[in-house]
Amino acid sequence: MTTLLLSHTATAQRTPELQLDRDVAVHLGKRLLMQRLATCLPLLVVDAAVIAGLIATAIFLCGAPAAISASPLGIVTAASLGWVLVLVSYQLYPAFGLNPALELKRFTSASTIATSLLAIAIFGFTPFEFRSVLMLGMLWLGSVVLLPSARYLARRQLGRSAWWGIRCIVVGDSAIEYFNSQSPRQLAQLGCRVIGYVRCPNLYWEEHEADDEGLEYLGPTSELHDICRGVDAPSLLVADDQSEFSEEAMGQIGLHIPRIERLEFSAAGYSQDRCPGLAPASHIENGLLQPGNMLLKRALDVFAVVAMFPVLLPLLAVIAASIKLTSAGPVFYRHRRIGRYGREIEVWKFRTMVQNADKVLEVYLAENPQLRHEWERDHKLKRDPRVTRVGVFLRKTSLDELPQLINVLVGDMSLVGPRPIVTAEIEKYAEAYPLYIAVQPGLTGLWQVSGRNNTTYERRIQLDRRYVSTWSVWLDCYILTRTIKTVAFCEGAY
């Protein structure tokens, strides 16, 4: 049996002699290669099929430019292969554990480059034709929309298959806590098959491991090599707080386990590797605290709202008429919430409750004291007696929040951000409250597309912290696209 000593004190006294167990190293190396191929190839086939279909459709609708009219099939094949090579250059395969927002950014960038290269190839050999411009425009727009959509659907389907993804073992308390809080289904869709975790030998853990819920305890770190080989896990996810993994110990691990990734968990911002001069370092960056990013986010909000208003106006009129005809009272409802910098704002919504809602709630909770805990915990009730018949539909589809576009337009809110809270919820946010008021609340957010009311309030706070700490324009784009699915399927809404 291969053993590996990872005692921090021991490695501090002397550098352990590096020893190579060829059988373990070769076995895990082969496992990683096979798992990467199994993860990569289905995604590659899906992307190639989408690209070929897009090019063929664009040629059919717009007509083939003179440069490709002689051999359209060969050109479609060559263009599809070239496009896929651009995707490969943007590290979209095997896409193991790739952040969805980063994946969306890479797809958009790769599609832009591929379309540009195709334009150079077409206009470099033929005279200018408007149909060529139209075809290229269709290709770019179609690829930006369909490639991420096809990738999402492929991940959902492949995540159900046990053979797809890379098998990993977790080391470190913060990493264990993080992965225990994640949905196994969502991790599988990212290609991350977390088999279990290991810990440094400790009498306490030996006595209490059986009581742990969540990830499976696989054994002590001293038997790490044999554990990885036994469960065919060629990848190790090590928390940055795992002090037992010294540089010397990490060197010996790297001789046998082909993929080791250190995970950094920080609420202060998004950490990226840097190399100033010859000294490696890391930096913390909060994009939402930078004026340039805030100006860009505001510009995108205004542009999107102005573009959506003509389309949404008939829907808003129908909803307003339905509310007015089915219940007494005003069409709109305004409620005071906490905005950026702790300033109180009035948030607009379609009225979904009866007029004497507070009294109705007081009577209902008095008659049903077992529901008071649910109200005090979430400030929501699954079966709220105050909600009208039209209000039930509006809340289920989240259409009651459409008037908040007015708040976005005047600058009180953003399209994406933490959901606005009331004064009574400040205490629940505790140390996370300064992060919440550092940004504008949003019409939708990471919490809405990650389970919404099906999650706990603590999980909501964690997601708000993560959004503020890791913000990017692409994260906003990802959340907006996921919001369409969330609203369409009424996920977590009541």
Short mmCIF file of C-alpha atoms in Angstrom, two decimals:
data_model
loop_
_atom_site.label_atom_id
_atom_site.label_comp_id
_atom_site.label_asym_id
_atom_site.label_seq_id
_atom_site.Cartn_x
_atom_site.Cartn_y
_atom_site.Cartn_z
CA MET A 1 0.00 0.00 0.00
CA THR A 2 1.29 3.45 -0.95
CA THR A 3 1.36 5.88 1.96
CA LEU A 4 1.91 9.61 1.91
CA LEU A 5 2.75 11.61 5.02
CA LEU A 6 1.32 15.13 4.91
CA SER A 7 2.10 16.35 8.41
CA HIS A 8 2.73 20.08 8.35
CA THR A 9 5.16 19.88 11.26
CA ALA A 10 7.07 17.03 9.70
CA THR A 11 7.54 18.78 6.38
CA ALA A 12 8.59 21.92 8.19
CA GLN A 13 11.56 20.02 9.68
CA ARG A 14 12.79 18.29 6.52
CA THR A 15 11.98 17.96 2.86
CA PRO A 16 10.55 14.48 2.19
CA GLU A 17 12.26 12.37 -0.44
CA LEU A 18 10.19 12.25 -3.60
CA GLN A 19 9.23 8.68 -4.40
CA LEU A 20 7.40 7.61 -7.55
CA ASP A 21 4.95 4.72 -7.60
CA ARG A 22 4.81 4.04 -11.33
CA ASP A 23 1.63 1.93 -11.21
CA VAL A 24 -0.38 4.64 -9.43
CA ALA A 25 0.94 7.43 -11.66
CA VAL A 26 0.27 5.55 -14.92
CA HIS A 27 -3.18 4.39 -13.82
CA LEU A 28 -4.38 7.84 -12.76
CA GLY A 29 -2.83 9.46 -15.85
CA LYS A 30 -4.79 7.11 -18.11
CA ARG A 31 -7.97 7.70 -16.10
CA LEU A 32 -7.63 11.47 -16.52
CA LEU A 33 -7.10 11.15 -20.28
CA MET A 34 -10.13 8.88 -20.71
CA GLN A 35 -12.36 11.04 -18.52
CA ARG A 36 -11.32 14.20 -20.37
CA LEU A 37 -12.07 12.59 -23.73
CA ALA A 38 -15.43 11.28 -22.49
CA THR A 39 -16.29 14.75 -21.19
CA CYS A 40 -15.03 16.63 -24.23
CA LEU A 41 -16.23 14.61 -27.24
CA PRO A 42 -20.02 14.84 -26.70
CA LEU A 43 -19.78 18.63 -26.28
CA LEU A 44 -17.58 18.84 -29.38
CA VAL A 45 -20.10 16.88 -31.46
CA VAL A 46 -23.01 19.04 -30.27
CA ASP A 47 -21.16 22.29 -31.06
CA ALA A 48 -20.07 21.05 -34.49
CA ALA A 49 -23.64 20.01 -35.33
CA VAL A 50 -25.01 23.40 -34.27
CA ILE A 51 -22.40 25.29 -36.32
CA ALA A 52 -22.90 23.13 -39.42
CA GLY A 53 -26.67 23.55 -39.12
CA LEU A 54 -26.32 27.32 -38.73
CA ILE A 55 -24.07 27.68 -41.78
CA ALA A 56 -26.30 25.46 -43.92
CA THR A 57 -29.43 27.36 -42.82
CA ALA A 58 -27.82 30.75 -43.49
CA ILE A 59 -26.75 29.64 -46.99
CA PHE A 60 -30.24 28.27 -47.69
CA LEU A 61 -32.01 31.46 -46.57
CA CYS A 62 -29.60 34.05 -47.96
CA GLY A 63 -28.08 32.20 -50.88
CA ALA A 64 -24.48 31.07 -51.25
CA PRO A 65 -21.92 33.83 -51.88
CA ALA A 66 -19.95 33.49 -55.10
CA ALA A 67 -16.88 32.38 -53.15
CA ILE A 68 -18.59 29.17 -51.94
CA SER A 69 -21.21 28.52 -54.60
CA ALA A 70 -19.00 25.99 -56.42
CA SER A 71 -18.73 23.54 -53.51
CA PRO A 72 -21.14 24.46 -50.68
CA LEU A 73 -20.86 21.10 -48.89
CA GLY A 74 -17.09 21.26 -48.71
CA ILE A 75 -17.18 24.88 -47.59
CA VAL A 76 -19.74 24.10 -44.87
CA THR A 77 -17.53 21.25 -43.59
CA ALA A 78 -14.35 23.34 -43.68
CA ALA A 79 -16.03 26.36 -42.03
CA SER A 80 -17.50 24.16 -39.29
CA LEU A 81 -14.11 22.60 -38.53
CA GLY A 82 -12.46 26.01 -38.49
CA TRP A 83 -15.15 27.35 -36.15
CA VAL A 84 -14.65 24.41 -33.79
CA LEU A 85 -10.90 25.07 -33.75
CA VAL A 86 -11.61 28.63 -32.63
CA LEU A 87 -13.80 27.24 -29.81
CA VAL A 88 -10.96 24.90 -28.85
CA SER A 89 -8.53 27.84 -28.73
CA TYR A 90 -10.86 29.53 -26.23
CA GLN A 91 -10.57 26.50 -23.90
CA LEU A 92 -14.22 25.52 -24.23
CA TYR A 93 -13.27 21.82 -24.00
CA PRO A 94 -13.51 19.80 -21.87
CA ALA A 95 -15.15 22.69 -19.96
CA PHE A 96 -14.73 20.93 -16.62
CA GLY A 97 -16.09 23.11 -13.81
CA LEU A 98 -16.19 26.13 -16.11
CA ASN A 99 -18.07 29.09 -14.65
CA PRO A 100 -21.28 29.52 -16.74
CA ALA A 101 -20.73 33.28 -17.05
CA LEU A 102 -17.16 32.73 -18.26
CA GLU A 103 -18.39 30.06 -20.67
CA LEU A 104 -20.92 32.53 -22.12
CA LYS A 105 -18.16 35.12 -22.54
CA ARG A 106 -15.89 32.65 -24.31
CA PHE A 107 -18.65 31.50 -26.66
CA THR A 108 -19.44 35.11 -27.59
CA SER A 109 -15.78 36.02 -28.12
CA ALA A 110 -15.06 32.86 -30.12
CA SER A 111 -18.15 33.36 -32.30
CA THR A 112 -17.11 36.94 -33.01
CA ILE A 113 -13.59 35.88 -34.04
CA ALA A 114 -14.87 32.96 -36.16
CA THR A 115 -17.41 35.19 -37.94
CA SER A 116 -14.71 37.79 -38.58
CA LEU A 117 -12.37 35.18 -40.07
CA LEU A 118 -15.19 33.90 -42.28
CA ALA A 119 -15.91 37.46 -43.44
CA ILE A 120 -12.26 37.96 -44.37
CA ALA A 121 -12.31 34.69 -46.33
CA ILE A 122 -15.50 35.67 -48.21
CA PHE A 123 -14.80 39.34 -48.98
CA GLY A 124 -11.14 38.64 -49.69
CA PHE A 125 -11.99 36.58 -52.78
CA THR A 126 -15.32 38.00 -54.03
CA PRO A 127 -16.90 41.41 -54.64
CA PHE A 128 -19.05 42.90 -51.90
CA GLU A 129 -22.57 41.39 -51.71
CA PHE A 130 -25.31 42.39 -49.31
CA ARG A 131 -26.46 38.77 -48.97
CA SER A 132 -23.00 37.90 -47.66
CA VAL A 133 -23.37 40.54 -44.92
CA LEU A 134 -26.84 39.20 -44.09
CA MET A 135 -25.52 35.63 -43.94
CA LEU A 136 -22.64 36.60 -41.64
CA GLY A 137 -25.00 38.55 -39.38
CA MET A 138 -27.29 35.51 -39.09
CA LEU A 139 -24.31 33.29 -38.34
CA TRP A 140 -22.99 35.53 -35.58
CA LEU A 141 -26.36 36.09 -33.90
CA GLY A 142 -27.33 32.43 -34.25
CA SER A 143 -24.04 31.19 -32.80
CA VAL A 144 -24.14 33.62 -29.85
CA VAL A 145 -27.64 32.38 -28.94
CA LEU A 146 -27.66 28.73 -30.01
CA LEU A 147 -24.19 27.56 -28.97
CA PRO A 148 -24.62 28.43 -25.24
CA SER A 149 -28.20 27.11 -25.35
CA ALA A 150 -27.12 23.82 -26.91
CA ARG A 151 -24.26 23.54 -24.38
CA TYR A 152 -26.72 24.07 -21.52
CA LEU A 153 -29.10 21.37 -22.83
CA ALA A 154 -26.20 18.99 -23.48
CA ARG A 155 -24.89 19.48 -19.93
CA ARG A 156 -28.34 18.78 -18.48
CA GLN A 157 -28.58 15.51 -20.40
CA LEU A 158 -24.97 14.39 -19.97
CA GLY A 159 -25.03 15.23 -16.25
CA ARG A 160 -27.42 12.31 -15.77
CA SER A 161 -24.85 9.85 -17.12
CA ALA A 162 -22.37 8.43 -14.61
CA TRP A 163 -19.62 8.08 -17.26
CA TRP A 164 -19.54 11.80 -18.09
CA GLY A 165 -17.33 14.20 -16.15
CA ILE A 166 -14.08 14.06 -14.20
CA ARG A 167 -14.01 12.23 -10.87
CA CYS A 168 -12.62 14.36 -8.02
CA ILE A 169 -11.70 14.07 -4.35
CA VAL A 170 -11.99 17.04 -1.99
CA VAL A 171 -9.46 18.03 0.68
CA GLY A 172 -9.92 20.82 3.24
CA ASP A 173 -12.73 21.88 5.56
CA SER A 174 -13.80 24.96 3.58
CA ALA A 175 -13.91 22.93 0.36
CA ILE A 176 -15.92 20.17 2.06
CA GLU A 177 -18.37 22.72 3.42
CA TYR A 178 -18.69 24.37 0.01
CA PHE A 179 -19.35 21.16 -1.94
CA ASN A 180 -21.79 19.93 0.70
CA SER A 181 -23.83 23.08 0.08
CA GLN A 182 -23.93 22.53 -3.70
CA SER A 183 -26.49 20.54 -5.65
CA PRO A 184 -24.95 17.24 -6.87
CA ARG A 185 -27.02 17.58 -10.04
CA GLN A 186 -25.60 21.01 -10.84
CA LEU A 187 -22.04 19.85 -10.08
CA ALA A 188 -22.56 16.89 -12.42
CA GLN A 189 -23.75 19.24 -15.17
CA LEU A 190 -20.46 21.13 -14.80
CA GLY A 191 -18.58 17.87 -15.34
CA CYS A 192 -17.51 17.71 -11.70
CA ARG A 193 -18.06 14.26 -10.19
CA VAL A 194 -17.17 14.73 -6.52
CA ILE A 195 -16.68 11.21 -5.13
CA GLY A 196 -15.95 12.18 -1.52
CA TYR A 197 -13.32 13.73 0.70
CA VAL A 198 -10.23 12.87 2.73
CA ARG A 199 -8.99 14.37 5.99
CA CYS A 200 -5.78 14.31 7.95
CA PRO A 201 -5.82 11.54 10.60
CA ASN A 202 -7.44 12.73 13.79
CA LEU A 203 -9.07 10.81 16.61
CA TYR A 204 -12.07 13.15 16.67
CA TRP A 205 -12.79 12.67 12.97
CA GLU A 206 -12.34 8.91 13.21
CA GLU A 207 -15.06 8.83 15.87
CA HIS A 208 -17.47 11.24 14.16
CA GLU A 209 -17.09 10.72 10.40
CA ALA A 210 -20.01 8.29 10.30
CA ASP A 211 -22.34 11.05 11.51
CA ASP A 212 -21.44 13.45 8.69
CA GLU A 213 -24.04 14.17 6.04
CA GLY A 214 -23.26 15.07 2.45
CA LEU A 215 -19.99 13.98 0.87
CA GLU A 216 -18.67 10.52 1.67
CA TYR A 217 -15.59 10.23 3.88
CA LEU A 218 -13.07 8.13 1.94
CA GLY A 219 -10.21 7.92 4.44
CA PRO A 220 -7.16 9.76 5.77
CA THR A 221 -4.83 11.80 3.58
CA SER A 222 -2.00 9.40 4.38
CA GLU A 223 -3.71 6.88 2.06
CA LEU A 224 -4.57 9.45 -0.61
CA HIS A 225 -2.81 7.72 -3.52
CA ASP A 226 -4.52 4.38 -2.92
CA ILE A 227 -7.88 6.08 -2.43
CA CYS A 228 -7.57 7.97 -5.72
CA ARG A 229 -6.61 4.78 -7.53
CA GLY A 230 -9.39 2.77 -5.88
CA VAL A 231 -12.17 5.16 -6.94
CA ASP A 232 -10.56 6.16 -10.27
CA ALA A 233 -10.35 9.83 -9.24
CA PRO A 234 -7.43 11.54 -11.04
CA SER A 235 -8.35 15.03 -9.82
CA LEU A 236 -7.82 16.59 -6.40
CA LEU A 237 -9.60 19.74 -5.18
CA VAL A 238 -7.59 21.20 -2.29
CA ALA A 239 -8.83 24.13 -0.19
CA ASP A 240 -6.40 27.00 0.23
CA ASP A 241 -6.73 26.69 4.03
CA GLN A 242 -5.34 23.14 4.02
CA SER A 243 -2.06 23.89 5.76
CA GLU A 244 -1.09 20.20 5.95
CA PHE A 245 -0.38 20.31 2.21
CA SER A 246 3.03 21.96 2.26
CA GLU A 247 4.91 22.77 -0.94
CA GLU A 248 7.06 19.66 -0.50
CA ALA A 249 4.04 17.43 0.05
CA MET A 250 2.28 18.96 -2.95
CA GLY A 251 5.34 18.11 -5.02
CA GLN A 252 5.11 14.43 -4.08
CA ILE A 253 1.36 14.37 -4.68
CA GLY A 254 1.92 15.80 -8.16
CA LEU A 255 4.08 12.83 -9.07
CA HIS A 256 1.05 10.55 -8.82
CA ILE A 257 -2.15 12.59 -9.11
CA PRO A 258 -2.17 14.31 -12.53
CA ARG A 259 -4.63 17.10 -11.76
CA ILE A 260 -4.49 19.16 -8.57
CA GLU A 261 -6.46 22.37 -8.18
CA ARG A 262 -6.23 24.71 -5.23
CA LEU A 263 -9.55 26.36 -4.42
CA GLU A 264 -9.65 29.87 -2.98
CA PHE A 265 -12.69 30.88 -0.96
CA SER A 266 -12.97 34.60 -0.31
CA ALA A 267 -15.98 36.84 0.32
CA ALA A 268 -13.91 39.94 -0.37
CA GLY A 269 -13.73 39.56 -4.11
CA TYR A 270 -12.79 37.48 -7.10
CA SER A 271 -9.31 36.06 -6.90
CA GLN A 272 -7.12 35.72 -9.97
CA ASP A 273 -3.55 34.49 -10.34
CA ARG A 274 -1.02 37.19 -11.11
CA CYS A 275 2.69 37.09 -11.78
CA PRO A 276 4.26 40.52 -11.16
CA GLY A 277 7.86 40.12 -12.24
CA LEU A 278 8.97 36.65 -11.19
CA ALA A 279 7.00 36.40 -7.95
CA PRO A 280 3.59 34.71 -8.15
CA ALA A 281 0.83 36.50 -6.29
CA SER A 282 -2.93 36.91 -6.24
CA HIS A 283 -5.18 39.92 -6.08
CA ILE A 284 -8.72 40.60 -4.93
CA GLU A 285 -10.93 42.60 -7.26
CA ASN A 286 -14.52 43.74 -6.76
CA GLY A 287 -15.81 44.90 -10.13
CA LEU A 288 -18.94 46.56 -8.77
CA LEU A 289 -16.90 49.05 -6.78
CA GLN A 290 -15.16 50.41 -9.88
CA PRO A 291 -16.78 53.52 -11.46
CA GLY A 292 -16.17 52.37 -15.03
CA ASN A 293 -17.95 49.08 -14.44
CA MET A 294 -20.84 50.81 -12.67
CA LEU A 295 -21.23 53.18 -15.62
CA LEU A 296 -21.26 50.23 -18.04
CA LYS A 297 -23.81 48.36 -15.93
CA ARG A 298 -26.03 51.45 -15.78
CA ALA A 299 -25.81 51.98 -19.56
CA LEU A 300 -26.80 48.37 -20.21
CA ASP A 301 -29.74 48.68 -17.80
CA VAL A 302 -31.12 51.79 -19.52
CA PHE A 303 -30.60 50.37 -23.02
CA ALA A 304 -32.32 47.07 -22.15
CA VAL A 305 -35.33 48.72 -20.45
CA VAL A 306 -35.88 51.19 -23.31
CA ALA A 307 -35.63 48.33 -25.84
CA MET A 308 -38.08 46.13 -23.90
CA PHE A 309 -40.77 48.74 -23.17
CA PRO A 310 -42.47 48.72 -26.63
CA VAL A 311 -42.69 44.91 -26.48
CA LEU A 312 -43.91 44.75 -22.89
CA LEU A 313 -46.41 47.64 -23.07
CA PRO A 314 -49.37 45.52 -24.34
CA LEU A 315 -48.67 42.89 -21.66
CA LEU A 316 -48.53 45.55 -18.94
CA ALA A 317 -51.89 46.93 -20.14
CA VAL A 318 -53.55 43.48 -20.03
CA ILE A 319 -52.23 42.79 -16.51
CA ALA A 320 -53.38 46.21 -15.27
CA ALA A 321 -56.88 45.66 -16.69
CA SER A 322 -57.09 42.19 -15.11
CA ILE A 323 -56.21 43.53 -11.66
CA LYS A 324 -58.68 46.41 -11.92
CA LEU A 325 -61.56 44.19 -13.07
CA THR A 326 -61.12 41.39 -10.53
CA SER A 327 -60.45 43.17 -7.23
CA ALA A 328 -60.99 46.53 -5.57
CA GLY A 329 -58.03 48.81 -5.11
CA PRO A 330 -55.20 50.38 -7.11
CA VAL A 331 -53.34 48.59 -9.91
CA PHE A 332 -49.87 49.26 -8.51
CA TYR A 333 -48.38 48.74 -5.08
CA ARG A 334 -45.37 50.57 -3.65
CA HIS A 335 -43.31 49.25 -0.78
CA ARG A 336 -40.33 50.74 1.02
CA ARG A 337 -37.14 48.72 0.66
CA ILE A 338 -33.44 49.18 1.36
CA GLY A 339 -31.44 50.36 -1.64
CA ARG A 340 -27.81 51.17 -2.28
CA TYR A 341 -25.89 52.78 0.60
CA GLY A 342 -28.82 51.94 2.91
CA ARG A 343 -31.08 54.55 1.30
CA GLU A 344 -34.81 53.78 1.41
CA ILE A 345 -36.44 53.37 -2.01
CA GLU A 346 -40.04 52.76 -3.09
CA VAL A 347 -40.25 49.58 -5.14
CA TRP A 348 -43.11 49.28 -7.65
CA LYS A 349 -45.12 46.09 -8.18
CA PHE A 350 -48.46 45.07 -9.57
CA ARG A 351 -50.87 44.71 -6.66
CA THR A 352 -51.38 41.02 -5.92
CA MET A 353 -53.05 41.29 -2.49
CA VAL A 354 -56.36 42.41 -1.03
CA GLN A 355 -56.52 45.95 0.32
CA ASN A 356 -56.55 45.09 4.05
CA ALA A 357 -53.64 42.67 3.65
CA ASP A 358 -51.95 43.35 7.01
CA LYS A 359 -55.12 42.66 8.97
CA VAL A 360 -55.84 39.50 6.99
CA LEU A 361 -52.30 38.24 7.70
CA GLU A 362 -52.57 39.01 11.41
CA VAL A 363 -55.81 37.06 11.71
CA TYR A 364 -54.47 34.17 9.61
CA LEU A 365 -51.29 33.78 11.70
CA ALA A 366 -53.35 33.95 14.90
CA GLU A 367 -55.53 31.12 13.59
CA ASN A 368 -52.51 29.15 12.29
CA PRO A 369 -49.65 29.69 14.79
CA GLN A 370 -47.63 26.85 13.22
CA LEU A 371 -47.11 29.08 10.14
CA ARG A 372 -45.68 32.01 12.11
CA HIS A 373 -42.19 30.44 12.06
CA GLU A 374 -42.32 30.19 8.24
CA TRP A 375 -43.30 33.86 8.03
CA GLU A 376 -40.63 35.04 10.47
CA ARG A 377 -37.97 32.94 8.70
CA ASP A 378 -38.67 33.83 5.05
CA HIS A 379 -41.15 36.74 5.17
CA LYS A 380 -43.21 34.63 2.75
CA LEU A 381 -45.98 32.04 2.96
CA LYS A 382 -46.49 29.30 0.39
CA ARG A 383 -50.26 29.70 0.78
CA ASP A 384 -50.77 33.37 1.48
CA PRO A 385 -54.42 34.28 2.25
CA ARG A 386 -53.82 37.88 1.22
CA VAL A 387 -53.12 37.05 -2.44
CA THR A 388 -55.92 37.53 -5.01
CA ARG A 389 -56.75 35.07 -7.80
CA VAL A 390 -54.96 37.18 -10.41
CA GLY A 391 -52.16 37.73 -7.89
CA VAL A 392 -51.51 33.98 -7.61
CA PHE A 393 -50.82 33.81 -11.36
CA LEU A 394 -48.72 36.99 -11.35
CA ARG A 395 -46.56 35.76 -8.49
CA LYS A 396 -46.16 32.30 -9.98
CA THR A 397 -44.89 33.80 -13.24
CA SER A 398 -43.07 36.73 -11.52
CA LEU A 399 -45.01 39.16 -13.77
CA ASP A 400 -45.98 41.19 -10.69
CA GLU A 401 -42.40 42.53 -10.63
CA LEU A 402 -42.44 44.02 -14.15
CA PRO A 403 -43.24 47.57 -12.89
CA GLN A 404 -39.82 47.52 -11.23
CA LEU A 405 -38.49 48.38 -14.67
CA ILE A 406 -39.50 51.91 -13.65
CA ASN A 407 -37.15 51.62 -10.66
CA VAL A 408 -34.41 50.44 -13.01
CA LEU A 409 -35.02 53.34 -15.38
CA VAL A 410 -34.82 55.99 -12.63
CA GLY A 411 -31.68 54.40 -11.15
CA ASP A 412 -33.03 52.98 -7.86
CA MET A 413 -32.49 49.41 -9.03
CA SER A 414 -30.58 47.42 -11.63
CA LEU A 415 -31.79 44.60 -13.87
CA VAL A 416 -29.49 42.20 -12.00
CA GLY A 417 -28.50 42.35 -8.35
CA PRO A 418 -29.51 41.17 -4.87
CA ARG A 419 -33.26 41.32 -4.36
CA PRO A 420 -34.33 44.40 -2.32
CA ILE A 421 -34.93 43.70 1.37
CA VAL A 422 -37.03 45.38 4.06
CA THR A 423 -35.67 46.90 7.28
CA ALA A 424 -36.62 43.80 9.30
CA GLU A 425 -34.27 41.67 7.16
CA ILE A 426 -31.14 43.71 7.89
CA GLU A 427 -30.48 41.70 11.05
CA LYS A 428 -30.53 38.45 9.06
CA TYR A 429 -27.85 39.71 6.67
CA ALA A 430 -25.58 40.52 9.65
CA GLU A 431 -21.96 40.93 8.45
CA ALA A 432 -23.09 40.52 4.82
CA TYR A 433 -25.22 43.69 4.99
CA PRO A 434 -22.38 46.07 3.99
CA LEU A 435 -21.89 43.99 0.83
CA TYR A 436 -25.62 44.17 0.09
CA ILE A 437 -25.83 47.98 0.31
CA ALA A 438 -22.63 48.41 -1.72
CA VAL A 439 -24.62 47.73 -4.91
CA GLN A 440 -28.06 48.44 -6.31
CA PRO A 441 -30.75 45.82 -5.69
CA GLY A 442 -31.90 43.98 -8.80
CA LEU A 443 -35.04 42.90 -10.61
CA THR A 444 -33.48 39.43 -10.87
CA GLY A 445 -30.35 37.92 -9.40
CA LEU A 446 -28.27 34.86 -8.65
CA TRP A 447 -30.73 33.77 -5.95
CA GLN A 448 -33.66 33.83 -8.41
CA VAL A 449 -31.95 31.47 -10.85
CA SER A 450 -30.52 29.17 -8.14
CA GLY A 451 -33.70 27.84 -6.56
CA ARG A 452 -35.29 31.02 -5.25
CA ASN A 453 -37.91 30.23 -2.58
CA ASN A 454 -36.93 26.55 -2.65
CA THR A 455 -33.68 27.49 -0.90
CA THR A 456 -33.03 28.71 2.65
CA TYR A 457 -32.57 32.34 3.61
CA GLU A 458 -28.96 31.59 4.54
CA ARG A 459 -28.39 30.26 1.03
CA ARG A 460 -29.91 33.45 -0.39
CA ILE A 461 -27.39 35.55 1.57
CA GLN A 462 -24.51 33.35 0.36
CA LEU A 463 -25.62 33.81 -3.25
CA ASP A 464 -25.89 37.60 -2.81
CA ARG A 465 -22.37 37.69 -1.38
CA ARG A 466 -21.07 35.60 -4.25
CA TYR A 467 -22.73 37.86 -6.83
CA VAL A 468 -21.24 41.04 -5.38
CA SER A 469 -17.82 39.45 -4.97
CA THR A 470 -17.56 37.87 -8.44
CA TRP A 471 -19.53 40.32 -10.60
CA SER A 472 -18.87 40.68 -14.28
CA VAL A 473 -20.93 41.80 -17.28
CA TRP A 474 -20.98 38.18 -18.40
CA LEU A 475 -22.36 37.05 -15.07
CA ASP A 476 -25.23 39.52 -15.55
CA CYS A 477 -25.81 38.17 -19.08
CA TYR A 478 -25.84 34.60 -17.75
CA ILE A 479 -28.33 35.47 -14.99
CA LEU A 480 -30.62 37.27 -17.45
CA THR A 481 -30.68 34.28 -19.80
CA ARG A 482 -31.30 31.88 -16.91
CA THR A 483 -34.11 34.15 -15.68
CA ILE A 484 -36.06 33.44 -18.89
CA LYS A 485 -36.02 29.71 -18.10
CA THR A 486 -36.78 30.29 -14.41
CA VAL A 487 -39.84 32.43 -15.23
CA ALA A 488 -41.03 30.14 -18.03
CA PHE A 489 -41.05 27.09 -15.73
CA CYS A 490 -42.14 29.02 -12.59
CA GLU A 491 -39.15 27.66 -10.68
CA GLY A 492 -39.23 28.41 -6.96
CA ALA A 493 -42.05 30.95 -7.27
CA TYR A 494 -45.14 31.14 -5.04
#
